[in-house]
């Protein structure tokens, strides 16, 4: 049978999950998918029709996605064109015999209890890595990313204060910063021992210590 992942990273968006992803990839006992953020689990996924592959293919406009495509064409074709089912999700993980596997999708922090219950059904022993950051810093970093970084077309001088406030007060931004809600949802299915909480400040101030603690939690050298 195909392996489901042993761990999932669900950090708040703009809380250092890319840094974490890069570090986990370098460990010889850990296998990670070529593409970060599989986002298979979505809020209300059990009722909703899966998103079309066409929408996923629009990601090919991003240079980083294109370069991954050229490096891992077989895997990327399966990811972009496969029918999104639990079996398809499991097939995306291809660890070697002595490796554990997992993925990082910050958006999983927004999931509802029903979806997390489905996650638990598939992976009862799953370990959750939850990265948190001062919610005000997180919201501001998210504003900068959406308007100035990533594919944002503007620079800081052109963003109005009203736009920033509207962004910070949006439902999406608020739910990403509501860490107690996320913990409540995941603890409704997983035990406290299965949830690793890390702070953004640990990455900036004590990165090696944090990674050692994390490797111990994951059971790797």
PDB file of C-alpha atoms in Angstrom:
ATOM      1  CA  UNK A   1       0.000   0.000   0.000  1.00  0.00           C
ATOM      2  CA  UNK A   2       1.129   3.537  -0.694  1.00  0.00           C
ATOM      3  CA  UNK A   3       2.422   5.618   2.204  1.00  0.00           C
ATOM      4  CA  UNK A   4       0.444   8.537   3.525  1.00  0.00           C
ATOM      5  CA  UNK A   5       2.700  11.231   4.983  1.00  0.00           C
ATOM      6  CA  UNK A   6       3.871  10.925   8.583  1.00  0.00           C
ATOM      7  CA  UNK A   7       3.896  14.688   9.158  1.00  0.00           C
ATOM      8  CA  UNK A   8       2.209  17.844   7.906  1.00  0.00           C
ATOM      9  CA  UNK A   9       3.378  21.434   8.360  1.00  0.00           C
ATOM     10  CA  UNK A  10       0.423  23.779   8.853  1.00  0.00           C
ATOM     11  CA  UNK A  11       2.157  27.018   9.868  1.00  0.00           C
ATOM     12  CA  UNK A  12       0.476  30.383   9.634  1.00  0.00           C
ATOM     13  CA  UNK A  13       1.137  31.948   6.221  1.00  0.00           C
ATOM     14  CA  UNK A  14       4.253  34.192   6.298  1.00  0.00           C
ATOM     15  CA  UNK A  15       5.550  32.451   9.421  1.00  0.00           C
ATOM     16  CA  UNK A  16       8.662  30.848   7.930  1.00  0.00           C
ATOM     17  CA  UNK A  17       7.250  27.657   6.400  1.00  0.00           C
ATOM     18  CA  UNK A  18       9.475  27.988   3.291  1.00  0.00           C
ATOM     19  CA  UNK A  19      12.564  28.093   5.534  1.00  0.00           C
ATOM     20  CA  UNK A  20      11.297  25.019   7.363  1.00  0.00           C
ATOM     21  CA  UNK A  21      10.553  23.232   4.084  1.00  0.00           C
ATOM     22  CA  UNK A  22      14.094  23.875   2.769  1.00  0.00           C
ATOM     23  CA  UNK A  23      15.688  22.564   5.961  1.00  0.00           C
ATOM     24  CA  UNK A  24      13.577  19.414   6.148  1.00  0.00           C
ATOM     25  CA  UNK A  25      14.420  18.604   2.506  1.00  0.00           C
ATOM     26  CA  UNK A  26      18.132  18.465   3.322  1.00  0.00           C
ATOM     27  CA  UNK A  27      17.748  15.678   5.893  1.00  0.00           C
ATOM     28  CA  UNK A  28      18.642  12.261   4.394  1.00  0.00           C
ATOM     29  CA  UNK A  29      15.916  10.492   6.405  1.00  0.00           C
ATOM     30  CA  UNK A  30      13.124  12.805   5.198  1.00  0.00           C
ATOM     31  CA  UNK A  31      11.405  12.766   1.797  1.00  0.00           C
ATOM     32  CA  UNK A  32       9.407  15.800   0.664  1.00  0.00           C
ATOM     33  CA  UNK A  33       7.399  16.253  -2.573  1.00  0.00           C
ATOM     34  CA  UNK A  34       9.181  18.288  -5.279  1.00  0.00           C
ATOM     35  CA  UNK A  35       6.440  20.946  -5.099  1.00  0.00           C
ATOM     36  CA  UNK A  36       5.710  22.730  -1.802  1.00  0.00           C
ATOM     37  CA  UNK A  37       2.076  23.148  -0.725  1.00  0.00           C
ATOM     38  CA  UNK A  38       0.108  20.245  -2.185  1.00  0.00           C
ATOM     39  CA  UNK A  39      -3.046  21.710  -0.610  1.00  0.00           C
ATOM     40  CA  UNK A  40      -4.986  18.497  -1.071  1.00  0.00           C
ATOM     41  CA  UNK A  41      -7.081  19.004   2.040  1.00  0.00           C
ATOM     42  CA  UNK A  42      -9.426  21.937   1.630  1.00  0.00           C
ATOM     43  CA  UNK A  43     -12.130  23.317   3.858  1.00  0.00           C
ATOM     44  CA  UNK A  44     -15.384  21.550   3.008  1.00  0.00           C
ATOM     45  CA  UNK A  45     -13.576  19.157   0.639  1.00  0.00           C
ATOM     46  CA  UNK A  46     -15.976  16.287   1.373  1.00  0.00           C
ATOM     47  CA  UNK A  47     -18.923  18.177  -0.138  1.00  0.00           C
ATOM     48  CA  UNK A  48     -17.164  20.204  -2.799  1.00  0.00           C
ATOM     49  CA  UNK A  49     -16.224  19.044  -6.254  1.00  0.00           C
ATOM     50  CA  UNK A  50     -12.420  18.952  -6.625  1.00  0.00           C
ATOM     51  CA  UNK A  51     -10.879  22.009  -8.270  1.00  0.00           C
ATOM     52  CA  UNK A  52     -10.279  21.478 -11.960  1.00  0.00           C
ATOM     53  CA  UNK A  53      -6.816  20.625 -13.217  1.00  0.00           C
ATOM     54  CA  UNK A  54      -6.989  23.656 -15.506  1.00  0.00           C
ATOM     55  CA  UNK A  55      -6.937  25.959 -12.470  1.00  0.00           C
ATOM     56  CA  UNK A  56      -3.927  24.136 -11.099  1.00  0.00           C
ATOM     57  CA  UNK A  57      -2.115  24.453 -14.435  1.00  0.00           C
ATOM     58  CA  UNK A  58      -2.233  28.258 -14.179  1.00  0.00           C
ATOM     59  CA  UNK A  59       0.531  27.858 -11.560  1.00  0.00           C
ATOM     60  CA  UNK A  60       2.891  27.080 -14.455  1.00  0.00           C
ATOM     61  CA  UNK A  61       3.172  30.832 -14.967  1.00  0.00           C
ATOM     62  CA  UNK A  62       5.349  30.929 -11.846  1.00  0.00           C
ATOM     63  CA  UNK A  63       9.073  30.495 -12.691  1.00  0.00           C
ATOM     64  CA  UNK A  64       9.715  28.295  -9.620  1.00  0.00           C
ATOM     65  CA  UNK A  65       6.909  25.911 -10.659  1.00  0.00           C
ATOM     66  CA  UNK A  66       8.227  25.748 -14.227  1.00  0.00           C
ATOM     67  CA  UNK A  67      11.754  24.876 -13.090  1.00  0.00           C
ATOM     68  CA  UNK A  68      10.392  22.113 -10.808  1.00  0.00           C
ATOM     69  CA  UNK A  69       8.395  20.813 -13.776  1.00  0.00           C
ATOM     70  CA  UNK A  70      11.564  20.415 -15.856  1.00  0.00           C
ATOM     71  CA  UNK A  71      13.352  18.675 -12.983  1.00  0.00           C
ATOM     72  CA  UNK A  72      10.548  16.256 -12.070  1.00  0.00           C
ATOM     73  CA  UNK A  73       8.268  16.018 -15.134  1.00  0.00           C
ATOM     74  CA  UNK A  74       6.666  12.656 -14.224  1.00  0.00           C
ATOM     75  CA  UNK A  75       5.779  13.684 -10.695  1.00  0.00           C
ATOM     76  CA  UNK A  76       4.551  17.118 -11.764  1.00  0.00           C
ATOM     77  CA  UNK A  77       2.306  15.676 -14.494  1.00  0.00           C
ATOM     78  CA  UNK A  78       0.733  13.353 -11.936  1.00  0.00           C
ATOM     79  CA  UNK A  79       0.292  16.272  -9.540  1.00  0.00           C
ATOM     80  CA  UNK A  80      -1.271  18.597 -12.099  1.00  0.00           C
ATOM     81  CA  UNK A  81      -3.331  16.118 -14.123  1.00  0.00           C
ATOM     82  CA  UNK A  82      -4.242  13.320 -11.693  1.00  0.00           C
ATOM     83  CA  UNK A  83      -7.775  12.940 -10.344  1.00  0.00           C
ATOM     84  CA  UNK A  84      -7.733  14.307  -6.802  1.00  0.00           C
ATOM     85  CA  UNK A  85      -8.601  11.372  -4.536  1.00  0.00           C
ATOM     86  CA  UNK A  86      -7.124  10.031  -1.295  1.00  0.00           C
ATOM     87  CA  UNK A  87      -5.240   7.387  -3.316  1.00  0.00           C
ATOM     88  CA  UNK A  88      -3.876  10.068  -5.667  1.00  0.00           C
ATOM     89  CA  UNK A  89      -2.680  12.076  -2.657  1.00  0.00           C
ATOM     90  CA  UNK A  90      -0.894   9.045  -1.185  1.00  0.00           C
ATOM     91  CA  UNK A  91       0.734   8.310  -4.565  1.00  0.00           C
ATOM     92  CA  UNK A  92       2.477  11.696  -4.483  1.00  0.00           C
ATOM     93  CA  UNK A  93       4.744  10.451  -1.653  1.00  0.00           C
ATOM     94  CA  UNK A  94       7.685   8.319  -2.764  1.00  0.00           C
ATOM     95  CA  UNK A  95      10.071   7.854   0.175  1.00  0.00           C
ATOM     96  CA  UNK A  96      12.930   5.357   0.168  1.00  0.00           C
ATOM     97  CA  UNK A  97      12.885   2.471   2.640  1.00  0.00           C
ATOM     98  CA  UNK A  98      14.676   4.365   5.432  1.00  0.00           C
ATOM     99  CA  UNK A  99      12.812   7.657   5.043  1.00  0.00           C
ATOM    100  CA  UNK A 100       9.742   9.308   6.523  1.00  0.00           C
ATOM    101  CA  UNK A 101       7.724  11.667   4.340  1.00  0.00           C
ATOM    102  CA  UNK A 102       5.574  14.733   4.759  1.00  0.00           C
ATOM    103  CA  UNK A 103       4.536  18.027   3.247  1.00  0.00           C
ATOM    104  CA  UNK A 104       3.989  21.645   4.230  1.00  0.00           C
ATOM    105  CA  UNK A 105       0.800  23.505   3.305  1.00  0.00           C
ATOM    106  CA  UNK A 106       0.231  26.578   5.509  1.00  0.00           C
ATOM    107  CA  UNK A 107      -3.418  26.761   4.376  1.00  0.00           C
ATOM    108  CA  UNK A 108      -4.228  23.601   6.340  1.00  0.00           C
ATOM    109  CA  UNK A 109      -4.317  25.889   9.402  1.00  0.00           C
ATOM    110  CA  UNK A 110      -7.674  27.158   8.080  1.00  0.00           C
ATOM    111  CA  UNK A 111      -9.371  23.741   7.895  1.00  0.00           C
ATOM    112  CA  UNK A 112     -12.658  22.883   9.584  1.00  0.00           C
ATOM    113  CA  UNK A 113     -13.201  20.009  12.020  1.00  0.00           C
ATOM    114  CA  UNK A 114     -14.862  17.744   9.450  1.00  0.00           C
ATOM    115  CA  UNK A 115     -11.868  17.924   7.103  1.00  0.00           C
ATOM    116  CA  UNK A 116      -9.397  17.393   9.957  1.00  0.00           C
ATOM    117  CA  UNK A 117     -11.476  14.356  11.021  1.00  0.00           C
ATOM    118  CA  UNK A 118     -11.020  12.958   7.480  1.00  0.00           C
ATOM    119  CA  UNK A 119      -7.281  13.631   7.782  1.00  0.00           C
ATOM    120  CA  UNK A 120      -7.236  11.687  11.058  1.00  0.00           C
ATOM    121  CA  UNK A 121      -9.152   8.802   9.471  1.00  0.00           C
ATOM    122  CA  UNK A 122      -6.446   8.468   6.799  1.00  0.00           C
ATOM    123  CA  UNK A 123      -3.465   9.184   9.071  1.00  0.00           C
ATOM    124  CA  UNK A 124      -4.233   8.548  12.764  1.00  0.00           C
ATOM    125  CA  UNK A 125      -0.519   8.668  13.739  1.00  0.00           C
ATOM    126  CA  UNK A 126       0.148  11.900  11.843  1.00  0.00           C
ATOM    127  CA  UNK A 127       2.478  14.482  13.396  1.00  0.00           C
ATOM    128  CA  UNK A 128       1.498  18.135  12.991  1.00  0.00           C
ATOM    129  CA  UNK A 129       4.097  20.924  12.768  1.00  0.00           C
ATOM    130  CA  UNK A 130       2.410  24.214  13.657  1.00  0.00           C
ATOM    131  CA  UNK A 131       4.484  27.372  13.144  1.00  0.00           C
ATOM    132  CA  UNK A 132       3.165  30.587  14.685  1.00  0.00           C
ATOM    133  CA  UNK A 133       4.268  34.207  14.496  1.00  0.00           C
ATOM    134  CA  UNK A 134       3.218  37.408  16.257  1.00  0.00           C
ATOM    135  CA  UNK A 135      -0.196  37.849  14.550  1.00  0.00           C
ATOM    136  CA  UNK A 136       0.346  41.558  13.801  1.00  0.00           C
ATOM    137  CA  UNK A 137       3.758  40.889  12.194  1.00  0.00           C
ATOM    138  CA  UNK A 138       2.195  38.001  10.287  1.00  0.00           C
ATOM    139  CA  UNK A 139      -0.668  40.132   8.961  1.00  0.00           C
ATOM    140  CA  UNK A 140       1.720  42.911   7.885  1.00  0.00           C
ATOM    141  CA  UNK A 141       4.061  40.467   6.150  1.00  0.00           C
ATOM    142  CA  UNK A 142       1.039  38.988   4.354  1.00  0.00           C
ATOM    143  CA  UNK A 143      -0.009  42.482   3.187  1.00  0.00           C
ATOM    144  CA  UNK A 144       3.501  43.162   1.836  1.00  0.00           C
ATOM    145  CA  UNK A 145       3.569  39.769   0.093  1.00  0.00           C
ATOM    146  CA  UNK A 146       0.185  40.223  -1.585  1.00  0.00           C
ATOM    147  CA  UNK A 147       0.794  43.799  -2.684  1.00  0.00           C
ATOM    148  CA  UNK A 148       4.558  44.036  -3.202  1.00  0.00           C
ATOM    149  CA  UNK A 149       6.112  40.554  -3.131  1.00  0.00           C
ATOM    150  CA  UNK A 150       5.268  37.342  -4.938  1.00  0.00           C
ATOM    151  CA  UNK A 151       3.156  38.400  -7.899  1.00  0.00           C
ATOM    152  CA  UNK A 152       2.125  41.697  -6.287  1.00  0.00           C
ATOM    153  CA  UNK A 153       2.177  44.484  -8.890  1.00  0.00           C
ATOM    154  CA  UNK A 154       2.710  47.458  -6.548  1.00  0.00           C
ATOM    155  CA  UNK A 155       5.324  49.003  -4.369  1.00  0.00           C
ATOM    156  CA  UNK A 156       4.724  50.213  -0.832  1.00  0.00           C
ATOM    157  CA  UNK A 157       4.205  53.877  -1.814  1.00  0.00           C
ATOM    158  CA  UNK A 158       1.183  52.969  -3.925  1.00  0.00           C
ATOM    159  CA  UNK A 159      -0.753  51.019  -1.285  1.00  0.00           C
ATOM    160  CA  UNK A 160      -3.361  53.044   0.570  1.00  0.00           C
ATOM    161  CA  UNK A 161      -3.816  52.703   4.320  1.00  0.00           C
ATOM    162  CA  UNK A 162      -7.447  51.702   3.653  1.00  0.00           C
ATOM    163  CA  UNK A 163      -6.278  48.765   1.524  1.00  0.00           C
ATOM    164  CA  UNK A 164      -3.939  47.591   4.271  1.00  0.00           C
ATOM    165  CA  UNK A 165      -6.683  47.783   6.904  1.00  0.00           C
ATOM    166  CA  UNK A 166      -9.168  45.953   4.672  1.00  0.00           C
ATOM    167  CA  UNK A 167      -6.598  43.210   4.042  1.00  0.00           C
ATOM    168  CA  UNK A 168      -5.799  42.801   7.756  1.00  0.00           C
ATOM    169  CA  UNK A 169      -9.487  42.717   8.674  1.00  0.00           C
ATOM    170  CA  UNK A 170     -10.441  40.230   5.952  1.00  0.00           C
ATOM    171  CA  UNK A 171     -11.831  36.864   7.041  1.00  0.00           C
ATOM    172  CA  UNK A 172      -8.868  35.074   5.453  1.00  0.00           C
ATOM    173  CA  UNK A 173      -6.271  37.158   7.312  1.00  0.00           C
ATOM    174  CA  UNK A 174      -8.074  36.881  10.646  1.00  0.00           C
ATOM    175  CA  UNK A 175      -8.468  33.106  10.475  1.00  0.00           C
ATOM    176  CA  UNK A 176      -4.763  32.693   9.633  1.00  0.00           C
ATOM    177  CA  UNK A 177      -3.849  34.596  12.791  1.00  0.00           C
ATOM    178  CA  UNK A 178      -6.366  32.810  15.043  1.00  0.00           C
ATOM    179  CA  UNK A 179      -3.930  30.212  16.389  1.00  0.00           C
ATOM    180  CA  UNK A 180      -6.193  29.098  19.244  1.00  0.00           C
ATOM    181  CA  UNK A 181      -8.922  28.202  16.754  1.00  0.00           C
ATOM    182  CA  UNK A 182      -6.464  26.161  14.657  1.00  0.00           C
ATOM    183  CA  UNK A 183      -5.237  24.317  17.753  1.00  0.00           C
ATOM    184  CA  UNK A 184      -8.802  23.658  18.898  1.00  0.00           C
ATOM    185  CA  UNK A 185      -9.700  22.135  15.508  1.00  0.00           C
ATOM    186  CA  UNK A 186      -6.612  19.894  15.329  1.00  0.00           C
ATOM    187  CA  UNK A 187      -6.804  18.892  18.995  1.00  0.00           C
ATOM    188  CA  UNK A 188     -10.376  17.732  18.388  1.00  0.00           C
ATOM    189  CA  UNK A 189      -8.798  14.835  16.436  1.00  0.00           C
ATOM    190  CA  UNK A 190      -5.109  14.565  17.315  1.00  0.00           C
ATOM    191  CA  UNK A 191      -3.510  14.288  20.745  1.00  0.00           C
ATOM    192  CA  UNK A 192      -1.389  17.132  22.132  1.00  0.00           C
ATOM    193  CA  UNK A 193       1.666  14.815  21.807  1.00  0.00           C
ATOM    194  CA  UNK A 194       1.151  14.748  18.018  1.00  0.00           C
ATOM    195  CA  UNK A 195       1.358  18.534  17.668  1.00  0.00           C
ATOM    196  CA  UNK A 196       4.676  20.381  17.578  1.00  0.00           C
ATOM    197  CA  UNK A 197       4.432  24.141  18.085  1.00  0.00           C
ATOM    198  CA  UNK A 198       7.298  26.367  16.961  1.00  0.00           C
ATOM    199  CA  UNK A 199       7.626  30.139  17.024  1.00  0.00           C
ATOM    200  CA  UNK A 200       8.910  32.244  14.141  1.00  0.00           C
ATOM    201  CA  UNK A 201      11.351  33.901  16.584  1.00  0.00           C
ATOM    202  CA  UNK A 202      12.990  30.507  17.231  1.00  0.00           C
ATOM    203  CA  UNK A 203      13.895  30.340  13.530  1.00  0.00           C
ATOM    204  CA  UNK A 204      15.544  33.731  13.614  1.00  0.00           C
ATOM    205  CA  UNK A 205      17.230  33.427  17.030  1.00  0.00           C
ATOM    206  CA  UNK A 206      17.924  29.708  17.652  1.00  0.00           C
ATOM    207  CA  UNK A 207      17.538  27.892  14.315  1.00  0.00           C
ATOM    208  CA  UNK A 208      19.790  24.901  15.108  1.00  0.00           C
ATOM    209  CA  UNK A 209      18.124  24.311  18.452  1.00  0.00           C
ATOM    210  CA  UNK A 210      14.712  24.438  16.810  1.00  0.00           C
ATOM    211  CA  UNK A 211      15.686  21.937  14.103  1.00  0.00           C
ATOM    212  CA  UNK A 212      17.168  19.537  16.684  1.00  0.00           C
ATOM    213  CA  UNK A 213      13.951  19.689  18.683  1.00  0.00           C
ATOM    214  CA  UNK A 214      11.963  19.100  15.515  1.00  0.00           C
ATOM    215  CA  UNK A 215      14.084  16.135  14.371  1.00  0.00           C
ATOM    216  CA  UNK A 216      13.607  14.538  17.793  1.00  0.00           C
ATOM    217  CA  UNK A 217       9.843  15.021  17.471  1.00  0.00           C
ATOM    218  CA  UNK A 218       9.876  13.432  14.000  1.00  0.00           C
ATOM    219  CA  UNK A 219      12.062  10.539  15.181  1.00  0.00           C
ATOM    220  CA  UNK A 220      14.965  11.133  12.786  1.00  0.00           C
ATOM    221  CA  UNK A 221      18.681  11.471  13.559  1.00  0.00           C
TER     222      UNK A 221
END
